[in-house]
Short mmCIF file of C-alpha atoms in Angstrom, two decimals:
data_model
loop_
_atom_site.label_atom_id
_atom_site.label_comp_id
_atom_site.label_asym_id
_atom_site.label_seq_id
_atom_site.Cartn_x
_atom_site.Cartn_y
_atom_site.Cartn_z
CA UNK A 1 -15.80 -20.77 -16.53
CA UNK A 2 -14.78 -21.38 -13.12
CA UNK A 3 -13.61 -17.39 -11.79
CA UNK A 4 -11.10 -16.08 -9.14
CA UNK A 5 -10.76 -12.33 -9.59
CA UNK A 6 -8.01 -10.65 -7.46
CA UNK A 7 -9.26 -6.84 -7.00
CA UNK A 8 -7.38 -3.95 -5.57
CA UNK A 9 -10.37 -1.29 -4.44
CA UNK A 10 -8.16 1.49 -3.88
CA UNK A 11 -7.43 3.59 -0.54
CA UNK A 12 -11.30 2.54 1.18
CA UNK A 13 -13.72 4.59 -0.56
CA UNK A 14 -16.15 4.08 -2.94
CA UNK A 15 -15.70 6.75 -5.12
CA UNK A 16 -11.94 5.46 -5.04
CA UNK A 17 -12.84 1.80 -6.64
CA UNK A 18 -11.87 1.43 -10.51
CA UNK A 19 -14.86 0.97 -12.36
CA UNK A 20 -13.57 -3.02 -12.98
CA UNK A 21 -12.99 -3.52 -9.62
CA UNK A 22 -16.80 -2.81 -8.64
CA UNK A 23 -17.98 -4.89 -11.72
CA UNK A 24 -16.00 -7.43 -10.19
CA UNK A 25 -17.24 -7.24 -6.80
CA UNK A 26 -20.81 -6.97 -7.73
CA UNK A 27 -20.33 -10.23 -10.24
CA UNK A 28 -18.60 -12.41 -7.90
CA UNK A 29 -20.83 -14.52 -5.63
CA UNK A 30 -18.53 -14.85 -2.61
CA UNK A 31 -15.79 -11.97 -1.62
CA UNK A 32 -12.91 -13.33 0.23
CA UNK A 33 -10.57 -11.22 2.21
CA UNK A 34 -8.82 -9.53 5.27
CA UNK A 35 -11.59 -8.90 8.10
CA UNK A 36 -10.86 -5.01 7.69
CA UNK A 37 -11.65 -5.35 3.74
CA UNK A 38 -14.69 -7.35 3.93
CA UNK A 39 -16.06 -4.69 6.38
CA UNK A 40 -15.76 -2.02 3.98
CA UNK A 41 -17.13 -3.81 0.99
CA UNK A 42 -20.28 -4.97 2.95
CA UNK A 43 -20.75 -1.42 3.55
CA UNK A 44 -20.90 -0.34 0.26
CA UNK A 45 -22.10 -3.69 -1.37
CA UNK A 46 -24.65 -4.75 1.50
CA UNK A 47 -25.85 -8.08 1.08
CA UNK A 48 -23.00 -9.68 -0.51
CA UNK A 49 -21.59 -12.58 0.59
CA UNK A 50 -18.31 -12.60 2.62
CA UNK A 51 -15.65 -14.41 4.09
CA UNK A 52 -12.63 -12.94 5.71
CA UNK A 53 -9.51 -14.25 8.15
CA UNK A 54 -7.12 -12.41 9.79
CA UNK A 55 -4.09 -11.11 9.49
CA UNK A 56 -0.96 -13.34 8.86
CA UNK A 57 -3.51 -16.23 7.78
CA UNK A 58 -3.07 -14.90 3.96
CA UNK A 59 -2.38 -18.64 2.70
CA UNK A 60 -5.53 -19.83 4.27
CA UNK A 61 -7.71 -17.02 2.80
CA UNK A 62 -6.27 -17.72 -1.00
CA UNK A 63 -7.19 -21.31 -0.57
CA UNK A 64 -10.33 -21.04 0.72
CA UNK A 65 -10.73 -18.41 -2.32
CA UNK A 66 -9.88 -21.32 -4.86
CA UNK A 67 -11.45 -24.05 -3.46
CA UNK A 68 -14.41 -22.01 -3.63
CA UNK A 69 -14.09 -20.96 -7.12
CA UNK A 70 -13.09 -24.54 -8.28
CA UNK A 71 -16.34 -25.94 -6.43
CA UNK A 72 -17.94 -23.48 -9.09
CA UNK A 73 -18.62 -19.97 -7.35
CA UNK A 74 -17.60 -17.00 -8.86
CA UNK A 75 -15.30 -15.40 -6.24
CA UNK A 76 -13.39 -11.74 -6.15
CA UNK A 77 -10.41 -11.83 -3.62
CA UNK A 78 -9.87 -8.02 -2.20
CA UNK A 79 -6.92 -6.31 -1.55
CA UNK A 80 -6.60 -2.63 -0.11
CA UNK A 81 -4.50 0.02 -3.00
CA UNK A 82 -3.52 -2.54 -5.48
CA UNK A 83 -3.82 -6.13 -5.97
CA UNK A 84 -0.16 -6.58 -6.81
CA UNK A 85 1.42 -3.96 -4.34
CA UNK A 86 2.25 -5.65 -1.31
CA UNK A 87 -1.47 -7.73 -1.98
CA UNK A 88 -2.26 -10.69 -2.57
CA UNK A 89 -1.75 -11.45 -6.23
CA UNK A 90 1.73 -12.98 -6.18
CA UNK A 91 0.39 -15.58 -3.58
CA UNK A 92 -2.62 -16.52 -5.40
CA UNK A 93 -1.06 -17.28 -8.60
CA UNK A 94 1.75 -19.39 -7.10
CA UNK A 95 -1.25 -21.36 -5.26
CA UNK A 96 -3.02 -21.33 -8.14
CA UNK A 97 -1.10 -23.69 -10.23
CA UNK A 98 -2.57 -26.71 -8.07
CA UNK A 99 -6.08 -25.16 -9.19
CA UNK A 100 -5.59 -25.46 -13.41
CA UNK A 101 -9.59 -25.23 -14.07
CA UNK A 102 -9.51 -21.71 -12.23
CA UNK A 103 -9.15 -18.47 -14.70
CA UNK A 104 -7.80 -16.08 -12.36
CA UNK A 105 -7.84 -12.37 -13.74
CA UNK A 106 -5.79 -9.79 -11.69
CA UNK A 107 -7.62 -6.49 -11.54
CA UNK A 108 -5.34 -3.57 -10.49
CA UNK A 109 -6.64 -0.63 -8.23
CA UNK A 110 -5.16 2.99 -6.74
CA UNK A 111 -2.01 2.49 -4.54
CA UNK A 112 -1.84 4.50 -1.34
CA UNK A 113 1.86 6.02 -3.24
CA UNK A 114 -0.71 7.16 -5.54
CA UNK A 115 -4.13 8.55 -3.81
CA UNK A 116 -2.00 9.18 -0.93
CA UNK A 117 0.60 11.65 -3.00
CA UNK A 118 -2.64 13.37 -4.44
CA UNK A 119 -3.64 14.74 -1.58
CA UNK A 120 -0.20 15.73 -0.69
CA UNK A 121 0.04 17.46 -4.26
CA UNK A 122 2.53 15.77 -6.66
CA UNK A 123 5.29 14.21 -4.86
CA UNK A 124 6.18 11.45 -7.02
CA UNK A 125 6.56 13.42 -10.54
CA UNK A 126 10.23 11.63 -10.79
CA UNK A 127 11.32 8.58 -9.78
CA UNK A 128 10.64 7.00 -6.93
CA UNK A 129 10.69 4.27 -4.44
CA UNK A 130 8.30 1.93 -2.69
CA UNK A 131 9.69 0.66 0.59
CA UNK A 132 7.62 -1.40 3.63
CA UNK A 133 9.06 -1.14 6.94
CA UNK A 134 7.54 -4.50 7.98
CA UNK A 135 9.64 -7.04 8.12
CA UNK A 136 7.16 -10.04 9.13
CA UNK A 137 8.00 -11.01 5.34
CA UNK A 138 11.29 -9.63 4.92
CA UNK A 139 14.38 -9.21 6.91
CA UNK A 140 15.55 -5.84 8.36
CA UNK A 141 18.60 -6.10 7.24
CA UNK A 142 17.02 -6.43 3.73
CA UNK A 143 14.77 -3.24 4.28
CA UNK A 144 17.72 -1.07 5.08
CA UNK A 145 20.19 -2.02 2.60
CA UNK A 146 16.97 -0.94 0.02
CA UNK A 147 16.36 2.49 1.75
CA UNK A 148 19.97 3.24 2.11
CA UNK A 149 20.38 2.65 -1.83
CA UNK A 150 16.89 4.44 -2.59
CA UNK A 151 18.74 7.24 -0.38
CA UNK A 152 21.56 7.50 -2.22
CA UNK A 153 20.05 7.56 -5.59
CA UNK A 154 18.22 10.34 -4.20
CA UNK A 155 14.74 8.86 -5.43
CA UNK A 156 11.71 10.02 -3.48
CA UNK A 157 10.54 7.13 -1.21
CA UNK A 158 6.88 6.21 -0.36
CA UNK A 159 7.06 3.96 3.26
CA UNK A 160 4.25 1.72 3.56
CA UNK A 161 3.51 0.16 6.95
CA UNK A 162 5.87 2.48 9.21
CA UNK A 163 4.65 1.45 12.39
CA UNK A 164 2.95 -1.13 14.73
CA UNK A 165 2.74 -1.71 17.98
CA UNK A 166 5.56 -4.16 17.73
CA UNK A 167 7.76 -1.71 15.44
CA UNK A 168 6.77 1.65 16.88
CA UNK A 169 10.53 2.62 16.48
CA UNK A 170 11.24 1.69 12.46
CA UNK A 171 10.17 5.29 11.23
CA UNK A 172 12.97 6.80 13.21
CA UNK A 173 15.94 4.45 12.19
CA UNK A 174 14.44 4.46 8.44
CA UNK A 175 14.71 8.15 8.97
CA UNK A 176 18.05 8.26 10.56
CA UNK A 177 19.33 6.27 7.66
CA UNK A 178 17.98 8.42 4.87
CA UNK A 179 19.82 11.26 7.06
CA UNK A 180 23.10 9.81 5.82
CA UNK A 181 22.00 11.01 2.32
CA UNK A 182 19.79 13.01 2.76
CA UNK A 183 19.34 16.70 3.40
CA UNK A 184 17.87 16.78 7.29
CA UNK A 185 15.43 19.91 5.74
CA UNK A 186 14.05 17.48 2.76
CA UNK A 187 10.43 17.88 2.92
CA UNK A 188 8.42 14.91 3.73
CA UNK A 189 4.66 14.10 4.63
CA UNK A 190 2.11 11.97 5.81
CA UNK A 191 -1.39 10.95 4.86
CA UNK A 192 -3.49 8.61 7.46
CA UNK A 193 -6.70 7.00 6.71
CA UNK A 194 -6.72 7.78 3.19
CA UNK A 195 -9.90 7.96 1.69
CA UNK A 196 -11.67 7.41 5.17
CA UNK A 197 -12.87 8.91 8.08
CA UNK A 198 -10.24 11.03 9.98
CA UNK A 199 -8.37 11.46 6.79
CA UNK A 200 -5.26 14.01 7.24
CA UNK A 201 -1.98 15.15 5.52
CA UNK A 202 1.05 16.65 7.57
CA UNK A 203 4.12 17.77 5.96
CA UNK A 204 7.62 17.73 7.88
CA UNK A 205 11.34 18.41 7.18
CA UNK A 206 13.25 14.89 7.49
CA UNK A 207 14.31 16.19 10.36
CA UNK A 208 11.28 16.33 12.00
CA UNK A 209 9.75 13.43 10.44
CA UNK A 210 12.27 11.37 12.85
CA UNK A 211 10.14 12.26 15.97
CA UNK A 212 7.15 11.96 14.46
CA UNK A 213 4.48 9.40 15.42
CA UNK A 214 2.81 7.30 12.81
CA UNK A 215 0.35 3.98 13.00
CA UNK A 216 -0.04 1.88 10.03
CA UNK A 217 -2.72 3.54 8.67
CA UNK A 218 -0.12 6.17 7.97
CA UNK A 219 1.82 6.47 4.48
CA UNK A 220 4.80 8.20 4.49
CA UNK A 221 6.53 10.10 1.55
CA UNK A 222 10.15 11.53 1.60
CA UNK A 223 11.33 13.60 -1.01
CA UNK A 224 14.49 13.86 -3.33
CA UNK A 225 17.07 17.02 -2.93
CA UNK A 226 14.14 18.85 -5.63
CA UNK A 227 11.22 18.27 -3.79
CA UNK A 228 9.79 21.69 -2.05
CA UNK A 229 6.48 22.86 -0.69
CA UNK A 230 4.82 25.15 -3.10
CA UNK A 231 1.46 26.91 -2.27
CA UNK A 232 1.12 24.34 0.70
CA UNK A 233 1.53 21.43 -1.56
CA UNK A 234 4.69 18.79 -1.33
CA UNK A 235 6.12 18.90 -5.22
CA UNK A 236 8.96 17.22 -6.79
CA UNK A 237 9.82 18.98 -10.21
CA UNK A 238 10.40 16.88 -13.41
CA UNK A 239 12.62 19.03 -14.96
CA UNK A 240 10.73 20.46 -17.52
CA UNK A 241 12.96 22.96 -19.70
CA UNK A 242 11.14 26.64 -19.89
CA UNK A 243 12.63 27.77 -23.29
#
């Protein structure tokens, strides 16, 4: 059977792979992806076979991906967090339909809304959001009109990409709209480099969050009018009755 796997492997360490996302690594004979991914799989699967592009050429790298597994290799596609969330799953089944012979099989992995809020303690208990502040895929008007509704729903939001050279301003007019909802004392963090090197957690009031400066490395979670710091640890309560 001709094979395209498309494998989240979680925030960048090993230990944080899902056990069918290292099967899939190890059984594919060609891993395709970002430069950045490829680096960190050939560190902890040395030997294997790459081949990576980078950034915005996300089209090219699914179609190389195909070709290859239509000419008959078994490939595994990887994705940082989750092959789905903000990865490349969508794209490769749309492409896919001009490659009928391939069986592609989407393999989920650890979100950074997920490993990230772990090591914060247990922001996302409730409901929540998942916003990106990039807009090379989406318009800004877009990205607001979605943070001022997750705002005044009062759902704890998780902001992926915050900040880039070209965009080192977005945190603070995300945060300035959440301000129009929010509490300016709602307790937020930040985790960089989860699960590698230089990994660190902050937490912040709104307020502060504003002048605070992130890269996009950085994951950024803001709470709902429950969330509180308890022991040192961000928490948003469920709501679970004490009778």
């Amino acid at each position: 059977m001709k094979k395209l796997y498309i494998a989240g492997f979680g925030p960048g360490s090993r230990d944080g792979m899902t056990l069918r996302a290292q099967a899939a690594v190890e059984a594919a004979d060609l891993v395709v992806g970002y430069t950045v991914y490829t680096e960190i799989i050939s560190r902890y699967f040395p030997g294997k076979a790459v081949f990576s592009t980078p950034m915005r050429q996300e089209r090219d790298r699914v179609a190389y991906a195909l070709r290859q597994a239509a000419d008959g290799s078994r490939v595994c596609l990887v994705c940082s967090g989750d092959s789905q969330l903000y990865g490349m799953a969508g794209l490769a089944l749309e492409m896919a339909a001009d490659f009928p012979e391939v069986d592609v099989e989407i393999i989920p992995g650890v979100t950074a809304a997920l490993s990230g809020g772990a090591l914060l303690g247990a922001p996302l208990t409730h409901d929540f959001a998942v916003i990106s502040l990039s807009d090379l895929l989406t318009p800004l008007a877009t990205i607001y009109k979605r943070l001022q509704y997750a705002a005044m729903g009062d759902f704890t939001v998780v902001l992926y990409n915050p900040s880039s050279k070209k965009r080192r301003d977005y945190l603070q007019k995300a945060c300035e709209i959440l301000l129009q909802y929010k509490s300016p004392e709602t307790v937020c963090g930040t985790v960089t480099n989860i699960g590698r090197e230089g990994e660190r957690c902050k937490l912040f009031t709104l307020k502060a969050l504003r002048e605070e400066e992130v890269d996009m490395f950085t994951t950024v979670f803001i709470g709902n009018s429950e969330t509180r710091v308890i022991n040192g640890k961000m928490v948003t309560p469920r709501g679970y009755r004490h009778d």
